[in-house]
Amino acid sequence: MARMTVDQRREALITAAHRVIGDHGVEGATTRRVCAQAQMPLASFHYAFESRTALLAAVIDQAVPRDLTSLADEIRENAPADGLRGVEREVTESMQNLYNLMVIDPGRLQATVSLALYSHNHPELREAGRQMWDRLCGMATTTLRSISEAHGTSWLMDPDELGPLLIAATNAVTMTWLTTGDEKMTQHVIDGVARWMMSYATATEPTAR
């Protein structure tokens, strides 16, 4: 095997830790198990991270990709502006994409939820968990602004305030699927979240302040 750089070793361990956490929970993500998943000797762990806590902080930091700023831009594909119908289409497709992700890779979302709860209960990781939440809310806010700007509409609540509510709603979808595995029930929650989001959409463009 080719010799790995420190950065390559770190990335391999972060990826492996995310997979292990999805399968065994945060408590089960021992350095031995993570190294085995990454197919590297246990002795090499400390060349990349000074501690297990440092690894977990890095996993939390990468739970929300930093290069992903808006979900809407990924699905729009240069579709023309279409007022509230366009907003409804993008909201529905965004929620459906979330569901598809859960079905394809439930372990990743389960790991993210587990890390959020774990960070709350461990002071040394609390700041990392808060930063993850802030990035999620920032992504939701950017998504809402992108959708309204693309279709010449606005939201009845400031996107900075609506964004966290959207993340809370998507968390409900995630928990429904992870705890029940019931496709019909999860779809029912998705449809309800989409209708709830549309209750904040208005065809009136925001006025300049």
XYZ file of C-alpha atoms in Angstrom:
209
model
C 0.000 0.000 0.000
C 1.288 3.484 -0.885
C 2.351 5.610 2.055
C -0.452 7.967 3.122
C 0.053 11.611 3.970
C -1.278 12.917 7.276
C -4.188 14.628 5.494
C -5.064 11.417 3.640
C -4.913 9.475 6.895
C -7.197 12.011 8.575
C -9.752 11.859 5.763
C -9.728 8.054 5.781
C -10.296 7.972 9.544
C -13.088 10.569 9.383
C -14.871 8.595 6.670
C -14.415 5.363 8.583
C -15.637 6.932 11.840
C -18.804 8.172 10.167
C -19.514 4.658 8.916
C -18.758 3.055 12.280
C -20.946 5.558 14.140
C -23.787 4.812 11.726
C -23.436 1.085 12.454
C -22.490 1.040 16.154
C -23.290 4.476 17.585
C -20.832 7.029 18.943
C -19.971 4.943 22.009
C -19.119 2.045 19.722
C -16.749 4.133 17.629
C -13.565 3.055 19.374
C -10.225 3.952 17.843
C -9.571 0.255 17.234
C -12.849 -0.206 15.373
C -12.404 2.977 13.347
C -8.861 2.008 12.335
C -10.084 -1.442 11.305
C -12.786 0.168 9.153
C -10.154 2.448 7.586
C -7.866 -0.557 7.065
C -4.928 0.994 8.847
C -2.966 -0.130 11.918
C -4.100 1.165 15.299
C -0.628 2.527 15.981
C -0.990 4.995 13.121
C -4.050 6.690 14.643
C -2.096 9.246 16.663
C -0.196 10.399 13.588
C -3.512 11.883 12.436
C -5.393 12.754 15.636
C -4.202 13.438 19.144
C -7.259 11.782 20.674
C -10.612 10.131 19.975
C -12.285 13.402 20.961
C -10.311 15.223 18.264
C -11.485 12.648 15.717
C -15.116 13.042 16.759
C -14.830 16.837 16.510
C -13.509 16.432 12.951
C -16.360 14.067 12.061
C -18.900 16.574 13.397
C -17.157 19.346 11.462
C -17.579 17.422 8.196
C -21.118 16.180 8.869
C -22.423 19.146 6.857
C -20.309 19.612 3.705
C -18.853 23.119 3.689
C -19.148 23.392 -0.095
C -22.903 22.734 0.040
C -24.615 26.058 0.665
C -28.033 25.595 -0.955
C -30.099 22.494 -1.624
C -32.252 24.281 -4.175
C -29.414 25.142 -6.544
C -28.641 21.424 -6.852
C -32.106 20.552 -8.198
C -33.180 23.626 -10.158
C -31.259 22.873 -13.370
C -31.957 26.328 -14.824
C -35.739 25.860 -14.706
C -37.614 29.109 -15.510
C -39.242 31.233 -12.830
C -42.739 29.964 -12.082
C -44.048 31.885 -9.085
C -45.589 29.884 -6.267
C -45.823 26.776 -8.457
C -42.072 26.875 -8.863
C -41.599 27.321 -5.112
C -43.870 24.367 -4.383
C -42.013 22.212 -6.904
C -38.631 23.011 -5.390
C -39.811 22.534 -1.800
C -41.350 19.175 -2.715
C -38.282 18.015 -4.640
C -35.936 19.080 -1.842
C -37.933 17.077 0.696
C -38.086 14.101 -1.650
C -34.322 14.257 -2.136
C -33.913 14.110 1.638
C -36.055 10.991 1.726
C -34.082 9.400 -1.104
C -30.859 10.075 0.796
C -32.262 8.431 3.910
C -33.207 5.312 1.959
C -29.878 5.087 0.138
C -27.619 5.833 3.122
C -29.548 5.789 6.423
C -26.338 5.217 8.357
C -24.956 8.636 7.502
C -28.020 10.477 8.747
C -28.201 8.256 11.808
C -24.566 9.077 12.530
C -25.247 12.803 12.214
C -28.175 12.595 14.645
C -26.100 10.511 17.062
C -23.221 12.980 16.926
C -25.538 15.922 17.597
C -26.937 14.255 20.726
C -23.520 13.065 21.870
C -21.996 16.523 21.486
C -24.739 18.035 23.651
C -23.884 15.655 26.492
C -20.104 16.093 26.241
C -18.847 19.636 26.954
C -15.629 19.138 24.996
C -17.708 18.606 21.813
C -20.550 21.038 22.506
C -19.071 23.876 20.441
C -18.517 21.565 17.463
C -22.141 20.440 17.695
C -23.369 24.029 17.838
C -21.312 24.939 14.773
C -22.854 22.009 12.899
C -26.331 23.285 13.780
C -25.420 26.809 12.694
C -24.189 25.538 9.305
C -27.392 23.552 8.809
C -29.490 26.625 9.579
C -27.313 28.742 7.292
C -27.803 26.262 4.471
C -31.575 26.282 5.037
C -31.646 30.087 5.023
C -29.647 30.239 1.795
C -31.936 27.629 0.243
C -35.055 29.628 1.121
C -33.602 32.837 -0.305
C -32.465 31.031 -3.458
C -35.937 29.594 -4.054
C -37.787 32.889 -3.565
C -35.319 34.856 -5.691
C -35.523 32.307 -8.500
C -39.312 32.500 -8.688
C -39.991 36.155 -7.832
C -41.728 35.354 -4.556
C -41.034 35.913 -0.877
C -41.573 34.342 2.529
C -43.921 35.651 5.205
C -41.159 35.098 7.763
C -37.582 36.299 7.418
C -35.476 33.392 6.022
C -33.039 33.841 8.912
C -35.888 32.937 11.269
C -37.592 30.388 9.001
C -34.368 28.480 8.288
C -34.046 26.913 11.774
C -37.717 25.892 11.634
C -37.074 24.157 8.321
C -34.172 22.210 9.834
C -36.370 21.238 12.788
C -39.016 19.997 10.339
C -36.507 17.957 8.343
C -35.274 16.457 11.614
C -38.828 15.223 12.188
C -38.758 13.533 8.776
C -35.383 11.966 9.550
C -36.484 10.641 12.943
C -39.699 9.227 11.505
C -37.776 7.181 8.965
C -34.958 6.115 11.286
C -37.304 4.997 14.061
C -40.058 3.362 11.977
C -38.639 2.535 8.550
C -42.232 3.056 7.405
C -42.265 4.531 3.896
C -45.953 5.495 3.966
C -45.685 7.229 7.339
C -42.504 9.054 6.349
C -44.061 10.226 3.102
C -47.059 11.489 5.053
C -44.744 13.587 7.241
C -42.875 14.865 4.148
C -46.142 15.947 2.526
C -47.163 17.715 5.729
C -43.832 19.544 5.976
C -44.117 20.654 2.332
C -47.633 22.021 2.936
C -46.428 23.761 6.083
C -43.556 25.372 4.174
C -45.911 26.614 1.473
C -48.042 28.325 4.131
C -45.127 30.768 4.512
C -44.749 31.405 0.764
C -46.331 34.448 -0.860
C -46.398 35.628 -4.452
C -45.574 39.177 -3.341
C -41.956 40.087 -3.916
C -40.204 41.531 -0.857
C -40.089 45.310 -0.741
C -36.776 47.127 -0.420
C -36.026 48.407 3.068
